[in-house]
Every structure is written in structure tokens, then in C-alpha cells.
CSV table of C-alpha atoms and ligand atoms in Angstrom, one decimal:
chain,number,residue,atom,x,y,z
A,22,MET,CA,54.1,113.1,53.3
A,23,ARG,CA,55.0,115.6,56.1
A,24,THR,CA,55.1,112.1,58.6
A,25,ARG,CA,57.5,109.9,56.5
A,26,ALA,CA,59.8,112.8,56.7
A,27,ALA,CA,59.4,113.2,60.2
A,28,ALA,CA,59.5,109.2,61.1
A,29,GLY,CA,63.0,109.5,58.7
A,30,ILE,CA,64.2,112.3,60.4
A,31,LEU,CA,63.2,110.3,63.9
A,32,THR,CA,65.5,106.9,62.7
A,33,ALA,CA,68.7,108.6,61.2
A,34,ALA,CA,69.1,110.9,64.5
A,35,LEU,CA,67.8,106.8,66.6
A,36,THR,CA,70.7,106.4,64.6
A,37,ALA,CA,73.2,108.4,64.0
A,38,LEU,CA,72.5,108.2,69.1
A,39,LEU,CA,73.6,105.0,68.8
A,40,LEU,CA,76.0,104.5,66.5
A,41,ALA,CA,78.0,107.4,67.6
A,42,PRO,CA,79.4,106.5,71.0
A,43,ALA,CA,80.8,103.1,68.9
A,44,ALA,CA,82.8,105.7,66.1
A,45,PRO,CA,84.7,107.0,68.1
A,46,ALA,CA,85.5,104.1,70.8
A,47,ALA,CA,86.6,102.1,66.9
A,48,ALA,CA,89.5,104.9,66.1
A,49,HIS,CA,90.9,105.2,70.0
A,50,ASN,CA,94.3,103.2,70.7
A,51,ALA,CA,93.2,100.5,73.4
A,52,LEU,CA,94.9,98.2,75.4
A,53,ARG,CA,95.5,95.1,73.7
A,54,SER,CA,97.8,93.0,76.3
A,55,ALA,CA,100.2,93.1,78.7
A,56,THR,CA,103.2,91.1,80.9
A,57,PRO,CA,102.8,90.7,83.9
A,58,ALA,CA,99.4,89.9,82.1
A,59,GLN,CA,95.9,91.2,83.9
A,60,ASP,CA,95.1,89.7,87.5
A,61,ALA,CA,97.9,87.6,87.0
A,62,ARG,CA,99.6,85.7,89.9
A,63,LEU,CA,103.4,85.3,90.0
A,64,THR,CA,105.6,83.3,92.0
A,65,ALA,CA,107.8,85.7,91.2
A,66,ALA,CA,108.3,89.2,90.9
A,67,PRO,CA,108.9,90.8,87.5
A,68,THR,CA,111.6,93.7,86.8
A,69,SER,CA,109.5,94.9,83.8
A,70,VAL,CA,105.8,96.0,83.1
A,71,THR,CA,104.9,95.9,78.8
A,72,LEU,CA,101.7,97.0,77.7
A,73,ARG,CA,100.9,96.6,73.9
A,74,PHE,CA,98.3,98.4,72.6
A,75,LEU,CA,96.7,98.2,68.8
A,76,GLN,CA,98.1,101.8,67.5
A,77,ARG,CA,101.5,103.3,67.5
A,78,LEU,CA,102.2,104.8,71.0
A,79,ASN,CA,103.6,108.6,70.5
A,80,PRO,CA,107.2,108.1,73.1
A,81,GLU,CA,106.4,111.9,74.3
A,82,PHE,CA,102.4,111.0,75.4
A,83,THR,CA,103.0,107.9,77.0
A,84,THR,CA,102.4,106.6,80.2
A,85,ILE,CA,102.9,103.7,82.7
A,86,VAL,CA,103.0,103.8,86.1
A,87,VAL,CA,102.8,101.3,88.8
A,88,SER,CA,101.7,101.7,92.6
A,89,ASP,CA,101.7,99.5,95.3
A,90,ALA,CA,98.5,98.7,97.3
A,91,ASP,CA,98.8,101.4,99.0
A,92,ARG,CA,98.9,103.4,96.4
A,93,GLN,CA,102.2,104.3,96.9
A,94,ARG,CA,104.3,104.5,93.7
A,95,VAL,CA,106.6,101.7,92.6
A,96,PRO,CA,110.8,103.3,91.2
A,97,THR,CA,110.2,102.6,87.5
A,98,GLY,CA,112.9,103.8,84.6
A,99,VAL,CA,110.7,105.7,81.3
A,100,PRO,CA,108.4,104.3,79.7
A,101,ALA,CA,110.7,102.8,76.3
A,102,VAL,CA,108.4,102.9,73.6
A,103,ASP,CA,108.6,100.5,70.7
A,104,GLY,CA,106.0,101.5,67.8
A,105,THR,CA,102.4,99.8,69.9
A,106,THR,CA,104.7,98.5,72.4
A,107,GLY,CA,105.8,100.0,75.9
A,108,THR,CA,107.7,99.1,78.4
A,109,VAL,CA,108.7,100.5,82.0
A,110,THR,CA,111.6,98.4,84.3
A,111,VAL,CA,111.6,97.9,88.4
A,112,ASP,CA,114.5,99.8,90.0
A,113,LYS,CA,113.7,97.7,92.9
A,114,PRO,CA,112.5,94.1,93.3
A,115,LEU,CA,109.1,94.1,94.6
A,116,THR,CA,107.9,93.1,97.4
A,117,ASN,CA,104.8,90.5,98.0
A,118,GLY,CA,102.0,91.8,97.0
A,119,THR,CA,98.6,93.4,94.7
A,120,TYR,CA,99.5,96.3,92.4
A,121,THR,CA,98.9,98.3,89.7
A,122,VAL,CA,100.1,99.3,87.0
A,123,ALA,CA,98.1,102.1,85.2
A,124,TYR,CA,98.8,104.2,81.7
A,125,ARG,CA,97.6,106.9,79.5
A,126,VAL,CA,98.3,107.3,75.8
A,127,VAL,CA,97.2,109.7,72.6
A,128,SER,CA,95.0,107.6,70.1
A,129,ALA,CA,95.6,108.2,66.5
A,130,ASP,CA,93.4,111.4,67.0
A,131,GLY,CA,95.1,112.6,69.4
A,132,HIS,CA,92.5,111.6,72.1
A,133,PRO,CA,93.6,110.3,75.8
A,134,VAL,CA,93.2,106.3,76.6
A,135,GLN,CA,94.0,105.7,80.1
A,136,GLY,CA,92.9,102.6,81.8
A,137,SER,CA,94.3,100.6,84.6
A,138,TYR,CA,95.3,96.2,85.6
A,139,ARG,CA,96.3,94.6,88.9
A,140,PHE,CA,98.6,92.1,89.5
A,141,THR,CA,99.6,89.9,92.5
A,142,VAL,CA,103.1,89.3,93.4
A,143,ALA,CA,103.1,85.6,95.5
A,144,ASP,CA,106.7,84.3,95.6
A,145,PRO,CA,106.9,81.5,98.0
A,146,ALA,CA,110.3,82.2,99.1
A,147,ALA,CA,110.3,85.3,99.2
A,148,PRO,CA,109.3,86.0,103.3
A,149,ALA,CA,106.1,88.4,103.7
A,150,ALA,CA,107.0,92.3,103.6
A,151,SER,CA,107.0,92.4,108.0
A,152,PRO,CA,108.4,89.4,109.4
A,153,PRO,CA,105.3,88.5,113.1
A,154,PRO,CA,108.5,89.4,115.4
A,155,ALA,CA,108.1,86.1,117.0
A,156,SER,CA,110.9,86.5,120.4
A,157,ALA,CA,109.8,89.8,120.9
A,158,GLY,CA,107.2,88.7,123.9
A,159,ALA,CA,109.4,86.3,125.1
A,160,VAL,CA,112.1,87.9,126.3
A,161,THR,CA,109.9,90.9,128.3
A,162,SER,CA,109.1,87.7,129.7
A,163,ALA,CA,112.5,86.2,130.4
A,164,ASP,CA,113.1,90.4,132.4
A,165,ALA,CA,110.4,90.8,134.4
A,166,PRO,CA,111.4,89.2,137.9
A,167,SER,CA,110.5,85.8,138.9
A,168,ALA,CA,110.0,86.4,142.4
A,169,PRO,CA,110.3,89.6,144.8
A,170,ILE,CA,113.6,88.9,146.6
A,171,SER,CA,113.2,90.6,150.2
A,172,ALA,CA,110.2,87.4,151.2
A,173,THR,CA,113.3,85.3,152.6
A,174,GLY,CA,115.6,87.4,154.5
A,175,ALA,CA,112.8,88.6,157.2
A,176,ASP,CA,112.2,84.8,158.5
A,177,ASP,CA,115.3,84.7,160.4
A,178,GLY,CA,115.2,87.5,163.3
A,179,PRO,CA,111.9,86.2,165.1
A,180,PRO,CA,113.0,82.5,166.6
A,181,VAL,CA,116.4,85.3,168.0
A,182,ALA,CA,114.3,86.0,171.1
A,183,PRO,CA,112.3,82.7,172.0
A,184,VAL,CA,116.0,80.8,172.1
A,185,ALA,CA,117.1,83.4,174.2
A,186,GLY,CA,114.3,83.3,176.4
A,187,GLY,CA,114.9,79.9,176.9
A,188,ALA,CA,118.2,79.1,177.5
A,189,VAL,CA,117.0,82.6,180.5
A,190,VAL,CA,114.7,80.3,182.1
A,191,ALA,CA,117.1,77.2,181.5
A,192,LEU,CA,119.5,78.9,183.8
A,193,ALA,CA,117.0,80.2,186.2
A,194,VAL,CA,115.9,76.3,186.8
A,195,ALA,CA,119.6,74.9,186.6
A,196,GLY,CA,120.6,77.6,189.5
A,197,ALA,CA,117.5,77.3,191.6
A,198,VAL,CA,118.2,73.6,191.7
A,199,VAL,CA,122.5,73.4,192.4
A,200,TRP,CA,121.3,75.9,195.2
A,201,LEU,CA,118.7,74.0,196.7
A,202,LEU,CA,120.9,70.9,196.3
A,203,ARG,CA,123.5,72.9,198.4
A,204,ARG,CA,121.4,74.2,200.9
A,205,ARG,CA,120.7,70.7,201.4
A,206,ALA,CA,124.8,69.5,201.6
A,207,SER,CA,125.3,71.7,204.3
B,327,LIG,CU1,89.6,110.2,69.5
């Protein structure tokens, strides 16, 4: 009799343990769907984020935050709550990249529920956030001097002396020839 009672208590305790985590979760609020959807890859940047929940939202305790890949918060409006739906408008156009939507809402029993998901903006018409500077390298090399300017001017000097020396020699030879011819003639 005693063992049967103990087994009954043990079974009840195990059953309670197994059921315990499931019971509050069923009563809690949860994200039902979202726009943009989880892991969505959009070809046009969204201007708003809409989250639809299982339970009605309390506007006072509804937070929706959008952040970029650098975990910088994207400017949005205050969440507009309508029944089970919360929407924030995105103030600035989103550049291409991956964004995280984080939310925190309150369940009917007062317990908070939070979660997050990501979506990606990949607009083929939008330029990348930082386009590669294609012309920078070409401009830098064009500014550099092509060749040292002083190389050509120095070559004009040396040939002057041989020419002068040759002229002096030629004049001396000519003078000697003239002197010899005069001596013979006289
Ligand atoms: Cu709860």
C-alpha cells in the first residue's frame, strides 16, 4: 500500500514537471507573422515593419527595434498598435544589408515576451553603401613626375672644350703652314 502511494505521488510529480513548462507558454503571447518576413530577401527596401501576434498588444509595453548589421539602431517611429498588430515606420531609406527586428511585448498574464528575427535588403538598383574608389589610384599615379627633368641639361657642357681645343690646334697648324710657305717664297 505504501509503495503504491509513493509511486502515485512520483507519477504526479513527474507529470507536473513535464506539463509545467508547456502550460505558461501556451498562455503567453507569441509572434504569429511579420512583414518583412523572417529571413526575407527584399529587392526593395521596406518603409515599415509590421508584427502580428497571437494576443492583443498593450501599446504601453510594445517595443519594436530595427537595427543594422553593425547593431546600430535604425530610426523608426513609435510602434502603432492595432489589436494584435504592431507597426513601426522606417524613417530613412534602408541601404542594402541585413537588418534585425527585435520586439518585446507583454502577454495577457503580464509576462513579457521578446524575440528577434532578421531580413535582408538586396535592391539591385541601389548602390552599395561604400562604392570602391575606382579613380583614386589612377589620379595618384598621374600626379607623380614621369621622369627627372635635370637629366638632359647637363650634356650640353662637355662638347664645348674639345671643339675649342680642336680649333686652336687647327689654327696653329694653319699658322705654321703659312709661316713655312712665306719663308720659302722670300
Ligand atoms: Cu506568463
